[in-house]
Coordinates of C-alpha atoms in Angstrom, one line a residue:
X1 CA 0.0 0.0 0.0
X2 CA 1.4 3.5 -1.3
X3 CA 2.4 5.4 2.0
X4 CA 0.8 8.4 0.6
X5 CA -2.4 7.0 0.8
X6 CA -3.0 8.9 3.9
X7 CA -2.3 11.8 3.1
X8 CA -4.8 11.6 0.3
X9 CA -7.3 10.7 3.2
X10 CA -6.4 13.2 5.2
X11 CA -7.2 15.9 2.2
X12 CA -11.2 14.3 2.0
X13 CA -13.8 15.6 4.0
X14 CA -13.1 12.8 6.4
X15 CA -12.9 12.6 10.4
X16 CA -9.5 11.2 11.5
X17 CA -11.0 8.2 12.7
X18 CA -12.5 7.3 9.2
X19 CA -8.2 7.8 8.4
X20 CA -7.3 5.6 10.3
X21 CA -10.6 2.9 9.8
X22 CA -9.7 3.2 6.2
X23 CA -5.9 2.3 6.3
X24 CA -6.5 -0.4 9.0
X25 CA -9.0 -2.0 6.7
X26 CA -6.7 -1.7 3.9
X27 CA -3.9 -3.4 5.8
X28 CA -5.9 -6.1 6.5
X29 CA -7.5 -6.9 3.0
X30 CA -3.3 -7.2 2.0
X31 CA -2.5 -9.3 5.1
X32 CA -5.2 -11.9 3.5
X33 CA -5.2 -11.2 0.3
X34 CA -1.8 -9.6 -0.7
X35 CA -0.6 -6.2 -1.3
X36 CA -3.2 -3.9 -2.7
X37 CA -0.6 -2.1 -5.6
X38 CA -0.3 -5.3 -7.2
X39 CA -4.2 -5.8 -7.1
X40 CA -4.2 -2.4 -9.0
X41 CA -1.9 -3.2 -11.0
X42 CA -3.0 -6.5 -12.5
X43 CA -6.7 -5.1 -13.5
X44 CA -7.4 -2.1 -11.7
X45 CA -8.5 -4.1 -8.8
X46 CA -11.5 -5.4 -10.2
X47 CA -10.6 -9.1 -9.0
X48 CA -10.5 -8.1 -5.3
X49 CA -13.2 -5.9 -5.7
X50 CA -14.9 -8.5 -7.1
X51 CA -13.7 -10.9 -3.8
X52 CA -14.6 -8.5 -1.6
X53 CA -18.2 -8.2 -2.6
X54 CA -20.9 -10.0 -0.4
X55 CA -24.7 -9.1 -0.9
X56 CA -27.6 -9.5 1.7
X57 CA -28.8 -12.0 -0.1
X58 CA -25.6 -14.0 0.5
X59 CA -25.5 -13.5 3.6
X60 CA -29.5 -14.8 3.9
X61 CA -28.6 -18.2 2.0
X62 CA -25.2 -18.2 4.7
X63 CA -23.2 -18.1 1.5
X64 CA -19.1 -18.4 2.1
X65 CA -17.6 -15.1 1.0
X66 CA -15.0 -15.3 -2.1
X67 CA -12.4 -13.6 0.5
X68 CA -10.6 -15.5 2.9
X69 CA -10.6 -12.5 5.5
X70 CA -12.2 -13.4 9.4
X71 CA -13.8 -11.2 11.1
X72 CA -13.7 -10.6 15.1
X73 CA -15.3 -7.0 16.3
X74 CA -14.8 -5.5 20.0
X75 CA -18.2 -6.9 20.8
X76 CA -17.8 -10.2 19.3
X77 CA -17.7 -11.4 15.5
X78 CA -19.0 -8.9 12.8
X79 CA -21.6 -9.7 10.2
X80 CA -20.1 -11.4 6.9
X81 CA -21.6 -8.7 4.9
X82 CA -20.8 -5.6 7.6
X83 CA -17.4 -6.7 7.8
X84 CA -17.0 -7.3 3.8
X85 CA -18.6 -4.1 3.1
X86 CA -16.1 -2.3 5.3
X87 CA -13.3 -3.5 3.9
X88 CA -14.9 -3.2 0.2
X89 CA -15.4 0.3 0.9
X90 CA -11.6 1.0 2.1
X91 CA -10.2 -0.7 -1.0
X92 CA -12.0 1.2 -3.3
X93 CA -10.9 4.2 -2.0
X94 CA -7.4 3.0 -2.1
X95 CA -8.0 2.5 -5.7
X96 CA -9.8 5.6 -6.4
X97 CA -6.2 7.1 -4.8
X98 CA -4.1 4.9 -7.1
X99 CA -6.1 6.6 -10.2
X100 CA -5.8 9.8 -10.1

């Protein structure tokens, strides 16, 4: 992940609690499933972002995600879909970063 990254945060109308949620998030999706420049890299990112996608729907039929990424909250485990979503939301930002 580009160290710079934060700073880009940083410049969005963003509290710096999202800042730090976002790169936290980001750091985790590479822990699991590998550095997030050579995601870009290959096709934009579309395959993770693709991975990282889990519907409602999914999550009603207790589908298995396509990410290998657990989930453990404060207050016990997260939902599938919350916790994808998060992390979904974080890496697209990152890409939306690696873009311009």
């Amino acid at each position: 992940m580009n160290n710079q990254f934060s700073m880009y945060l940083e410049k969005l109308p963003l509290s710096q609690r999202v800042v730090k949620d976002y790169i936290s998030r980001c750091r985790k999706v590479e822990k699991y499933e590998g550095d997030l420049d050579i995601h870009f890299k290959h096709n934009k990112g579309q395959s993770l972002i693709r991975k990282l996608t889990y519907t409602k729907d999914d999550e009603q039929k207790c589908r298995e995600p396509l990410h290998s990424i657990p989930f453990e909250g404060k207050k016990g485990y997260k939902t599938i879909y919350d916790g994808t979503t998060s992390l979904r939301s974080a890496v697209k930002t990152y890409f939306e970063f690696k873009m311009r």
